XYZ file of C-alpha atoms in Angstrom:
693
model
C -4.846 -4.417 -16.091
C -3.711 -8.220 -16.943
C -3.691 -10.437 -14.135
C -0.888 -12.757 -12.945
C -2.268 -15.947 -14.773
C -2.082 -14.201 -18.117
C 0.918 -12.304 -17.567
C 2.793 -15.501 -16.462
C 1.685 -17.135 -19.944
C 2.776 -14.234 -21.802
C 6.297 -13.815 -20.245
C 7.274 -17.578 -20.177
C 10.329 -18.265 -22.059
C 9.036 -20.610 -25.119
C 11.563 -23.404 -24.437
C 11.125 -23.526 -20.451
C 7.099 -23.897 -20.562
C 6.883 -27.015 -18.836
C 8.749 -26.238 -16.113
C 7.075 -23.026 -14.783
C 4.514 -23.330 -11.730
C 1.173 -24.228 -13.147
C -0.539 -21.012 -11.613
C -3.837 -21.653 -13.419
C -4.465 -25.114 -12.354
C -3.580 -24.345 -8.610
C -5.691 -21.115 -8.640
C -8.460 -23.392 -9.994
C -7.817 -25.940 -7.434
C -8.323 -23.354 -4.663
C -11.392 -22.470 -5.906
C -12.713 -26.326 -6.107
C -11.463 -26.877 -2.360
C -13.426 -23.711 -1.362
C -16.667 -25.050 -3.022
C -15.999 -28.849 -1.722
C -15.910 -27.350 1.926
C -18.889 -25.261 1.461
C -21.144 -28.025 0.416
C -19.301 -30.559 3.103
C -17.588 -32.716 0.414
C -13.955 -32.132 2.075
C -12.747 -31.791 5.484
C -10.168 -28.887 6.073
C -7.213 -31.332 7.225
C -7.645 -33.311 3.686
C -7.656 -29.976 1.859
C -4.438 -28.820 3.758
C -2.653 -32.106 2.786
C -3.842 -32.408 -0.553
C -2.859 -28.666 -1.253
C 0.628 -29.138 0.611
C 1.454 -32.076 -1.833
C 0.871 -30.340 -4.903
C 2.940 -27.069 -3.685
C 5.748 -29.769 -3.060
C 5.305 -31.193 -6.527
C 5.212 -27.787 -8.105
C 8.426 -26.660 -5.975
C 10.372 -30.165 -6.894
C 9.853 -29.469 -10.615
C 10.996 -25.776 -10.417
C 13.841 -26.713 -8.406
C 15.112 -29.813 -10.317
C 15.080 -27.680 -13.564
C 16.990 -24.829 -11.818
C 19.637 -27.154 -10.753
C 19.961 -28.670 -14.619
C 20.347 -25.253 -15.762
C 22.806 -24.428 -13.190
C 24.784 -27.638 -14.198
C 24.644 -26.530 -17.658
C 25.898 -23.089 -17.015
C 28.681 -24.709 -14.711
C 29.818 -26.983 -17.694
C 29.952 -23.993 -19.761
C 32.150 -22.164 -17.352
C 34.656 -24.684 -17.026
C 35.125 -24.932 -20.816
C 35.400 -21.154 -20.774
C 37.774 -21.402 -17.771
C 40.287 -23.684 -19.575
C 40.387 -21.355 -22.535
C 41.213 -18.573 -20.081
C 43.724 -20.615 -18.810
C 45.550 -21.193 -22.101
C 45.019 -17.120 -22.985
C 47.010 -16.736 -19.959
C 50.027 -18.427 -21.348
C 49.758 -16.535 -24.838
C 47.424 -13.823 -24.737
C 45.801 -12.680 -28.078
C 43.296 -9.562 -28.128
C 41.006 -11.298 -30.616
C 40.706 -14.435 -28.195
C 40.264 -12.186 -25.410
C 37.572 -10.293 -26.967
C 35.920 -13.774 -28.129
C 36.216 -15.036 -24.619
C 34.748 -11.829 -23.208
C 31.778 -12.270 -25.317
C 31.386 -15.740 -24.321
C 31.307 -15.295 -20.803
C 28.564 -12.437 -21.591
C 26.583 -14.836 -23.365
C 26.525 -17.265 -20.137
C 25.561 -14.071 -18.125
C 22.431 -13.548 -20.232
C 21.406 -16.864 -19.766
C 22.022 -16.450 -16.099
C 19.674 -13.386 -16.195
C 17.085 -15.858 -17.998
C 17.474 -18.255 -15.072
C 17.111 -15.393 -12.563
C 13.742 -14.426 -14.503
C 12.702 -17.750 -14.376
C 13.483 -18.297 -10.582
C 11.690 -14.738 -9.605
C 8.485 -15.417 -11.841
C 8.110 -18.712 -10.002
C 8.666 -17.268 -6.729
C 5.850 -14.474 -7.077
C 3.587 -17.092 -8.425
C 4.122 -19.297 -5.295
C 3.732 -16.149 -3.110
C 0.666 -15.116 -4.756
C -0.950 -18.638 -4.485
C -0.313 -18.935 -0.911
C -1.948 -15.621 -0.310
C -4.931 -16.390 -2.242
C -5.041 -19.878 -0.142
C -4.994 -17.834 3.261
C -7.433 -15.061 1.948
C -9.943 -17.788 0.553
C -9.863 -20.049 3.596
C -9.190 -17.388 6.427
C -6.278 -19.864 7.453
C -2.534 -19.064 7.910
C -1.268 -21.645 5.702
C 1.566 -19.684 4.594
C 3.171 -19.689 7.684
C 2.923 -23.216 8.419
C 4.302 -24.109 4.805
C 7.237 -21.665 4.679
C 8.191 -22.785 8.262
C 8.114 -26.461 7.639
C 9.586 -26.406 4.147
C 12.112 -23.595 4.698
C 13.802 -25.107 7.718
C 14.085 -28.374 6.482
C 17.699 -29.607 6.063
C 16.536 -30.894 2.631
C 14.606 -27.693 1.625
C 13.821 -27.163 -1.879
C 11.985 -24.163 -0.822
C 15.191 -22.144 -0.423
C 16.083 -22.977 -3.934
C 13.450 -20.673 -5.083
C 13.045 -18.078 -2.498
C 16.845 -17.703 -1.548
C 18.187 -18.593 -4.801
C 20.639 -21.166 -3.398
C 23.715 -21.860 -5.473
C 23.419 -19.194 -8.315
C 25.624 -17.031 -6.320
C 28.666 -19.029 -7.374
C 27.689 -18.854 -10.964
C 27.506 -15.056 -10.581
C 30.766 -14.867 -8.807
C 32.544 -16.730 -11.592
C 31.279 -14.493 -14.510
C 31.868 -11.168 -12.641
C 35.466 -12.553 -11.699
C 36.146 -13.679 -15.067
C 34.998 -10.463 -16.775
C 36.760 -8.221 -14.434
C 39.985 -10.156 -15.183
C 39.561 -10.009 -18.721
C 38.623 -6.305 -18.523
C 41.919 -4.968 -18.394
C 45.372 -6.915 -19.517
C 47.643 -3.983 -18.838
C 49.539 -5.065 -15.562
C 46.630 -5.030 -12.916
C 47.044 -8.491 -10.938
C 43.759 -7.273 -8.788
C 40.666 -9.687 -8.654
C 37.254 -8.500 -7.732
C 38.045 -10.130 -4.094
C 41.108 -7.952 -3.731
C 40.479 -4.434 -1.647
C 39.892 -2.087 -2.997
C 37.854 -3.682 -5.825
C 38.245 -2.159 -8.989
C 34.726 -1.149 -10.318
C 33.568 -3.601 -13.334
C 31.822 -1.468 -16.227
C 29.964 -4.191 -18.220
C 26.251 -4.095 -18.923
C 25.854 -7.935 -18.235
C 27.325 -7.799 -14.702
C 25.341 -4.527 -13.963
C 22.101 -6.371 -14.800
C 23.249 -9.450 -13.006
C 23.718 -7.391 -9.951
C 20.785 -5.436 -10.234
C 18.844 -8.892 -10.252
C 20.730 -10.120 -7.447
C 19.818 -7.156 -5.267
C 16.189 -7.238 -6.189
C 16.249 -10.886 -5.060
C 17.961 -10.256 -1.663
C 15.733 -9.834 1.303
C 16.619 -7.195 3.913
C 16.796 -8.350 7.739
C 13.788 -8.180 9.738
C 14.738 -5.108 11.982
C 15.178 -3.026 8.702
C 11.820 -4.522 6.991
C 10.087 -3.577 10.329
C 11.453 -0.096 10.561
C 10.547 0.459 6.985
C 7.083 -0.234 7.371
C 6.998 1.662 10.508
C 7.563 4.776 8.390
C 4.595 3.672 5.747
C 6.418 4.593 2.882
C 3.938 3.307 0.009
C 5.584 1.434 -2.768
C 5.258 -0.976 -5.249
C 5.813 -4.494 -3.921
C 7.617 -5.909 -7.216
C 9.383 -2.845 -8.946
C 10.615 -3.413 -12.372
C 14.719 -3.177 -13.244
C 13.765 -0.233 -15.815
C 12.362 1.652 -12.619
C 15.904 0.400 -10.705
C 17.927 2.037 -13.420
C 15.673 5.325 -13.148
C 16.129 5.358 -9.388
C 19.759 5.049 -10.228
C 19.687 8.279 -12.010
C 17.817 10.062 -9.646
C 19.626 9.036 -6.462
C 21.946 11.487 -4.676
C 23.369 10.705 -1.240
C 23.577 14.023 -0.035
C 19.889 14.947 -1.243
C 18.933 11.914 1.033
C 20.746 12.900 4.053
C 19.373 16.254 3.787
C 15.741 14.714 3.348
C 16.546 12.931 6.488
C 17.762 16.114 8.113
C 14.521 17.946 7.238
C 12.924 15.030 9.044
C 14.874 15.370 12.002
C 14.710 19.000 12.506
C 11.099 18.856 12.077
C 10.623 16.443 14.900
C 12.940 18.315 17.137
C 10.989 21.321 16.185
C 7.505 19.966 17.244
C 8.651 18.592 20.872
C 11.026 21.243 22.154
C 8.551 23.225 23.476
C 6.752 20.677 25.402
C 8.293 21.100 28.655
C 8.130 24.978 28.766
C 4.909 25.528 26.707
C 2.788 25.832 30.054
C 5.300 28.412 31.598
C 5.273 30.294 28.141
C 1.487 30.508 28.358
C 1.397 31.480 31.938
C 3.994 34.331 31.019
C 1.676 36.030 28.387
C -1.407 35.828 31.174
C -2.863 32.726 29.880
C -4.019 29.493 32.060
C -1.402 26.937 32.072
C -3.600 24.250 30.062
C -3.502 26.742 27.027
C -0.358 24.885 26.332
C -2.682 22.179 24.685
C -3.434 24.985 21.909
C 0.146 26.000 21.718
C 1.591 22.461 20.788
C -1.700 21.509 18.815
C -1.335 24.694 16.814
C 1.433 22.798 15.001
C -0.802 20.121 14.052
C -3.683 21.818 13.060
C -1.939 23.352 10.190
C -0.184 20.081 9.462
C -3.425 18.585 8.440
C -3.552 21.124 5.278
C 0.213 21.408 4.714
C -0.004 17.642 4.207
C -1.923 17.912 1.122
C -0.491 20.593 -0.640
C 3.013 19.316 -0.086
C 1.949 15.953 -1.248
C 0.503 17.451 -4.035
C 3.931 19.479 -4.685
C 5.795 16.703 -4.457
C 4.415 15.324 -7.817
C 6.181 17.977 -9.763
C 9.346 19.143 -7.391
C 11.423 18.021 -4.220
C 13.599 20.709 -3.796
C 11.229 23.742 -3.850
C 8.701 22.300 -1.166
C 11.420 21.887 1.209
C 12.999 25.589 0.713
C 9.379 26.743 1.128
C 9.294 24.481 4.271
C 12.777 25.650 5.781
C 11.536 29.343 5.188
C 8.146 29.024 6.707
C 9.691 26.966 9.822
C 12.346 30.165 10.270
C 9.863 32.534 10.131
C 7.570 30.622 12.606
C 9.968 29.989 15.211
C 11.105 33.597 14.927
C 7.300 34.618 15.566
C 7.365 32.020 18.309
C 10.527 33.518 19.885
C 9.327 37.374 19.738
C 5.800 36.546 21.038
C 7.559 36.980 24.451
C 8.802 40.455 24.233
C 5.799 41.536 22.264
C 3.544 39.865 25.074
C 1.103 38.422 22.523
C -0.382 35.114 22.733
C -1.731 35.707 18.856
C 1.596 35.903 17.715
C 2.872 32.891 19.659
C -0.105 30.867 18.354
C 0.511 32.023 14.781
C 4.189 31.357 14.742
C 3.196 27.616 15.637
C 0.748 27.739 13.096
C 3.380 28.611 10.488
C 5.745 25.849 12.067
C 2.969 23.381 11.076
C 2.332 24.834 7.496
C 5.965 23.811 6.984
C 5.655 20.258 7.508
C 7.371 18.304 4.718
C 6.764 14.854 6.084
C 4.923 14.051 2.955
C 7.657 15.291 0.653
C 10.147 13.227 2.919
C 8.155 9.989 2.535
C 7.560 10.456 -1.065
C 11.303 11.268 -2.120
C 12.462 8.044 -0.436
C 9.775 6.215 -2.448
C 10.457 7.629 -5.552
C 14.233 8.621 -5.805
C 16.110 6.001 -3.703
C 17.193 2.794 -5.549
C 15.146 -0.354 -4.344
C 18.381 -1.956 -3.009
C 19.056 0.690 -0.166
C 15.378 1.758 0.163
C 14.738 -0.463 3.020
C 17.756 1.472 4.597
C 16.565 4.550 3.782
C 13.105 4.110 5.287
C 14.609 2.838 8.327
C 16.744 6.136 8.583
C 13.457 7.889 8.233
C 12.202 6.370 11.315
C 15.371 6.774 13.055
C 15.536 10.253 12.396
C 12.015 10.600 13.738
C 12.744 8.887 16.683
C 16.261 10.823 17.380
C 14.294 14.296 16.944
C 11.643 13.080 19.342
C 14.124 12.420 21.890
C 16.449 15.615 21.132
C 13.641 17.914 21.115
C 12.994 17.799 25.094
C 16.272 17.144 26.050
C 17.605 20.553 24.276
C 14.735 22.195 26.038
C 16.354 20.934 29.262
C 19.702 22.403 28.114
C 18.418 25.689 27.410
C 18.058 27.099 31.021
C 19.463 30.410 30.855
C 17.848 34.125 31.145
C 19.683 37.141 29.427
C 18.678 39.999 27.039
C 20.331 41.220 23.945
C 19.164 44.716 23.002
C 15.362 44.429 23.010
C 15.229 40.531 22.666
C 14.975 37.973 25.621
C 16.485 34.868 25.705
C 15.383 32.445 28.485
C 13.776 28.958 28.491
C 10.665 30.041 26.676
C 12.216 31.787 23.951
C 15.580 30.049 23.265
C 13.715 26.891 21.687
C 12.152 29.218 18.921
C 15.642 31.024 18.418
C 17.549 27.803 18.603
C 15.212 26.130 15.909
C 15.346 29.571 13.738
C 19.060 29.406 13.240
C 18.809 25.617 12.856
C 16.475 26.084 9.854
C 18.449 28.773 8.364
C 21.582 27.142 8.783
C 19.786 23.983 6.947
C 18.362 26.311 4.360
C 21.812 27.389 3.220
C 22.890 23.752 3.194
C 19.893 22.673 0.799
C 20.346 25.430 -1.425
C 23.988 24.379 -2.025
C 23.837 20.675 -1.904
C 20.626 19.450 -2.960
C 20.159 18.023 -6.282
C 16.648 17.889 -7.837
C 16.031 14.675 -9.440
C 14.837 14.600 -13.150
C 10.723 13.917 -13.282
C 9.492 10.584 -14.638
C 9.122 10.201 -18.311
C 6.572 7.036 -18.896
C 8.086 4.534 -21.545
C 6.281 1.791 -23.074
C 7.489 -1.571 -21.986
C 7.726 -4.511 -24.058
C 6.486 -7.912 -22.967
C 8.836 -10.291 -21.275
C 9.188 -12.996 -23.945
C 9.862 -10.413 -26.689
C 12.316 -8.519 -24.311
C 14.287 -11.656 -24.123
C 14.178 -12.583 -27.673
C 15.529 -9.269 -28.493
C 18.426 -9.645 -26.077
C 17.265 -6.854 -24.001
C 18.401 -8.837 -20.985
C 21.757 -7.192 -21.590
C 20.573 -3.655 -20.893
C 18.692 -4.664 -17.963
C 15.340 -3.883 -19.335
C 13.816 -7.385 -18.933
C 11.502 -7.095 -15.944
C 12.491 -9.852 -13.447
C 9.728 -8.622 -11.037
C 6.285 -8.005 -12.160
C 5.031 -4.502 -11.111
C 2.517 -4.349 -8.462
C 0.632 -7.187 -9.619
C 0.758 -9.291 -6.455
C -1.152 -6.824 -4.460
C -3.814 -5.895 -7.440
C -4.665 -9.344 -8.276
C -6.754 -9.850 -5.372
C -8.971 -6.977 -6.018
C -8.976 -7.719 -9.683
C -10.292 -11.316 -9.247
C -11.125 -11.757 -5.726
C -13.285 -14.622 -6.237
C -10.907 -16.563 -8.176
C -13.512 -17.118 -11.173
C -11.055 -16.777 -13.799
C -11.578 -13.289 -14.979
C -8.396 -11.848 -16.212
C -9.084 -8.003 -17.026
C -9.725 -5.276 -14.687
C -11.031 -2.086 -16.409
C -8.514 0.747 -16.852
C -9.578 3.023 -14.066
C -8.807 0.306 -11.424
C -5.092 1.245 -12.017
C -5.849 4.978 -11.355
C -4.550 6.776 -8.017
C -7.256 8.042 -5.789
C -8.036 11.664 -6.924
C -9.629 13.051 -3.786
C -10.232 11.936 -0.083
C -13.446 10.576 -0.945
C -12.164 8.264 -3.897
C -9.319 7.349 -1.117
C -11.827 6.435 1.187
C -14.008 4.478 -0.921
C -10.679 2.131 -1.514
C -10.358 1.605 2.075
C -11.618 -2.206 3.133
C -12.924 -2.577 6.843
C -9.962 -4.086 7.949
C -7.842 -1.074 6.745
C -10.368 1.580 8.351
C -10.141 -0.320 11.646
C -6.204 -0.197 11.519
C -6.736 3.796 10.695
C -8.688 3.880 13.879
C -6.088 1.851 15.805
C -3.579 4.724 14.378
C -5.811 7.459 15.641
C -6.110 6.175 19.123
C -2.405 5.373 19.687
C -1.409 9.200 18.376
C -4.365 10.600 20.549
C -3.075 8.608 23.760
C 0.653 9.574 22.971
C -0.086 12.991 22.711
C -2.234 13.636 25.762
C 0.623 11.887 27.495
C 3.193 14.152 25.964
C 1.326 17.545 25.898
C 0.012 17.651 29.155
C 3.442 16.290 30.883
C 4.471 19.697 31.991
C 1.305 20.826 33.727
C 0.793 17.457 35.396
C 3.985 16.770 36.804
C 4.339 20.409 38.040
C 0.889 20.255 39.650
C 1.347 16.549 41.397
C 5.109 16.634 41.691
C 6.651 19.994 41.414
C 8.989 18.965 38.645
C 11.053 21.401 37.191
C 11.239 22.194 33.437
C 14.635 19.997 33.367
C 13.019 17.161 35.074
C 10.093 17.237 32.523
C 12.888 17.314 29.649
C 14.500 14.365 30.959
C 11.447 12.444 31.438
C 10.259 12.961 27.790
C 13.952 12.593 26.262
C 13.770 8.927 28.103
C 10.644 8.093 26.636
C 11.919 9.110 23.091
C 14.922 7.021 23.655
C 13.107 4.008 23.724
C 11.713 4.313 20.263
C 14.817 2.630 18.767
C 15.416 -0.062 21.079
C 11.531 -1.048 21.179
C 11.740 -1.446 17.458
C 15.105 -3.650 17.597
C 13.191 -5.968 20.056
C 10.141 -6.219 18.138
C 11.843 -6.249 14.557
C 14.156 -8.819 15.213
C 12.705 -11.173 18.061
C 8.924 -10.876 18.788
C 8.059 -10.552 15.126
C 9.577 -14.149 14.742
C 7.656 -15.571 17.419
C 4.276 -14.145 16.895
C 1.837 -13.281 14.202
C 1.529 -9.344 13.709
C -2.014 -9.499 14.525
C -1.318 -11.072 17.588
C 1.342 -8.584 18.418
C -1.382 -5.914 17.532
C -4.127 -7.055 19.883
C -1.631 -7.450 22.591
C -0.270 -4.177 22.324
C -3.689 -2.637 22.483
C -4.450 -4.227 25.477
C -1.183 -3.256 27.142
C -2.226 0.571 26.248
C -5.411 0.160 27.551
C -3.576 -1.071 30.881
C -1.361 1.713 30.942
C -4.115 4.234 30.212
C -6.043 2.712 33.310
C -3.052 2.762 35.792
C -2.486 6.411 34.883
C -5.941 7.648 36.302
C -5.732 9.114 39.541
C -8.424 7.291 42.081
C -8.152 7.056 45.793
C -4.589 6.733 46.820
C -2.349 9.960 46.382
C -0.648 10.213 42.848
C 2.901 9.395 42.763
C 5.659 9.388 40.758
C 6.053 5.580 40.296
C 2.822 5.532 39.171
C 3.097 8.318 36.569
C 6.377 7.227 35.344
C 5.528 3.368 35.335
C 2.100 4.118 33.894
C 3.587 6.495 31.119
C 6.502 4.155 29.861
C 3.725 1.304 29.521
C 1.636 3.375 27.540
C 4.264 4.989 25.475
C 6.252 1.723 24.632
C 3.057 -0.099 23.765
C 1.899 2.643 21.587
C 5.416 2.535 20.096
C 5.001 -1.365 19.299
C 1.524 -0.934 18.388
C 2.332 1.804 15.624
C 5.017 -0.396 14.019
C 2.877 -3.402 13.761
C -0.145 -1.496 12.489
C 1.679 0.147 9.981
C 3.182 -3.156 9.047
C 0.124 -4.428 8.442
C -1.384 -1.500 6.836
C 1.325 -1.600 4.238
C 0.483 -5.033 3.291
C -3.327 -4.740 2.678
C -4.085 -1.310 1.737
C -5.038 -1.046 -2.144
C -2.172 -0.672 -4.530
C -3.957 2.476 -5.858
C -2.788 3.975 -2.743
C 0.678 3.621 -3.403
C 0.899 6.490 -5.687
C -0.761 9.841 -6.378
C -1.569 12.977 -4.159
C -4.154 11.013 -1.931
C -1.869 7.818 -0.958
C -1.764 5.998 1.873
C 1.311 7.871 3.781
C -0.830 10.871 3.499
C -4.082 9.070 4.841
C -2.015 7.791 7.976
C -0.484 10.929 8.385
C -3.994 12.984 8.323
C -5.460 10.260 10.689
C -2.340 10.947 13.258
C -2.535 14.563 12.894
C -6.071 14.931 13.434
C -5.913 12.682 16.377
C -2.955 15.000 17.775
C -5.266 18.135 17.172
C -8.310 16.642 19.056
C -5.981 15.504 21.918
C -4.691 19.161 22.324
C -7.973 20.712 22.162
C -9.018 18.256 24.798
C -6.343 19.202 27.142
C -7.295 23.224 26.830
C -10.774 22.565 27.361
C -10.388 20.177 30.396
C -8.524 23.159 31.870
C -11.468 25.144 32.421
C -12.446 22.437 34.968
C -9.429 22.584 37.359
C -5.896 20.817 37.361
C -6.803 18.307 39.755
C -9.568 16.856 37.207
C -7.380 17.456 34.406
C -5.609 14.105 34.196
C -8.963 12.093 34.638
C -10.817 14.196 32.136
C -8.147 13.782 29.427
C -7.685 9.836 29.948
C -11.473 9.435 29.690
C -11.796 9.653 25.851
C -8.161 7.835 25.670
C -9.473 4.907 27.424
C -12.933 4.957 25.202
C -10.992 4.983 22.007
C -8.721 2.486 23.018
C -11.579 0.112 24.119
C -13.467 0.851 20.567
C -10.560 -0.209 18.854
C -9.942 -3.305 20.713
C -13.381 -4.128 20.084
C -13.159 -3.449 16.246
C -9.754 -5.317 16.398
C -11.680 -8.647 17.645
C -14.139 -8.232 14.977
C -12.273 -7.929 12.038
C -9.158 -10.332 13.380
C -9.419 -13.068 11.152
C -8.887 -10.537 8.125
C -5.563 -9.070 9.464
C -2.621 -10.654 8.000
């Protein structure tokens, strides 16, 4: 794998070489700073000032060249505009064709400039990241905030491509007008805008889409989904994505996510009653609820492997297995069999296709809408989590058809069986299987520019995954440029994936384990606890759980749009852990009588804090996890899913085992492990705090 410094040198446009960021010099300077500070030859303040000045000079050089090139493009467009106006008076086919080609030539020059901007933006991001990592200092935050928000900001020219939009608009509008001279007077600004089929404009639009940043809220939700993807995809990948993309298939994929979450939580309010009706203790509800998670530990692996070959067949299999599992769950009542009940829930867990859902979005959704699709994945999960208990609260009836009983215990199974059957029919009719990837060799950037491949959109405006990989390849900044071929290969087993985890990543997986454990304890034992202490009905429990689920999206909006702009992620992470710990402590039943306000308030603090913690934790995890875990069967999404699923299994088993004591001790006994794990995660976070970014 060639590191960024060498790749930058290879892909530079020859006549513009003197205007690129001098990445090699800056990388060498960072190493010198580190050595000088280590021997006491320099103080930190002088280093920060000197490095800031160097960055300012580099950015000024880049920006002035960008403005110069923009001016040249504007001059050419002005002359072409004069020719265009003359043709309006006396249109001539040959001259129109020549003018169109002239606009396309300007478009190709614009693509070269966009490529120049992106290469330099990558270099700036990488050198800032390297400085932060080497000195354990959040220099990036300081530098970007002070430069980007200044009224005379030059940094905005690089990262927000200020001014290039006008050039893009001029080329697109004029090519649109020259496309068809047969009586159409619509422009690109008139609704409905006519589609412009021109390879240069398509390539420019794709480049601009890749250069445009999404809102903080969508970015926060997307990272919450932990859909692992390469940070810097290439335009050729975008072209393949467009071919794979099918809106109805994406909708069906999100529908599977939603229904599975409904299926998970719809039985929570009635699981204890169902267990008692079959002659078991109320606390057996922990095993009933957790059986689904037990099966999911295994299903996540084979579904992840299956998604390497197909998406349609795993989703069909998932729907069939979930239909069978829910039918068994519903029929267990008339069969008076706890075994059938548990087998039904196991079948439901074996149908968990969340690994496929994540993989489909990562592989088959175009980059320009992948952030929205990832946010949709989180939103569908949150909505399903709220709808499950709410639906259980509605299904409060009791009747019999032939030999089958329909009551609050069995109706969740029957309703979900029908839902999965209807989903299967819709899936079979509407889902479009995307084509499999075919590896093609890519030419180097300079060769591609020279060969005119910019027009076809094949020039890599964004370097693929090098930003994350370089720090693994050259962690000490010693100038080594090569990495062994095996360093690019995805993990082939859980053991090889585990070896790729750094201490900070392991801590974050521990945090994920902790929050899933605490949330599962709160949700799974809610019906037993509230019945014992407050004599709540099934409907009341359902309303409480639905209200908890409905807090997910508002909390993410507040954190993603406001809190994340005011505090560092690691600060929010530690504060959220402490709040989860406070919520757990407030939930204990000590001396005074246990009251509804205490239970509701402590549960709300714990749940909301855990939701904030989950989003921030996965956001950090998606940034620091090895790029080798962004693909293959044993990817980062699978590791986080397994950590969370195992936590849920252990939590549900804890509830059942604690039931052998007494209901009066159930609450405190199940909360104690949550408290211990939470304290351990806080200590681990404090120990690795400086390595979290």
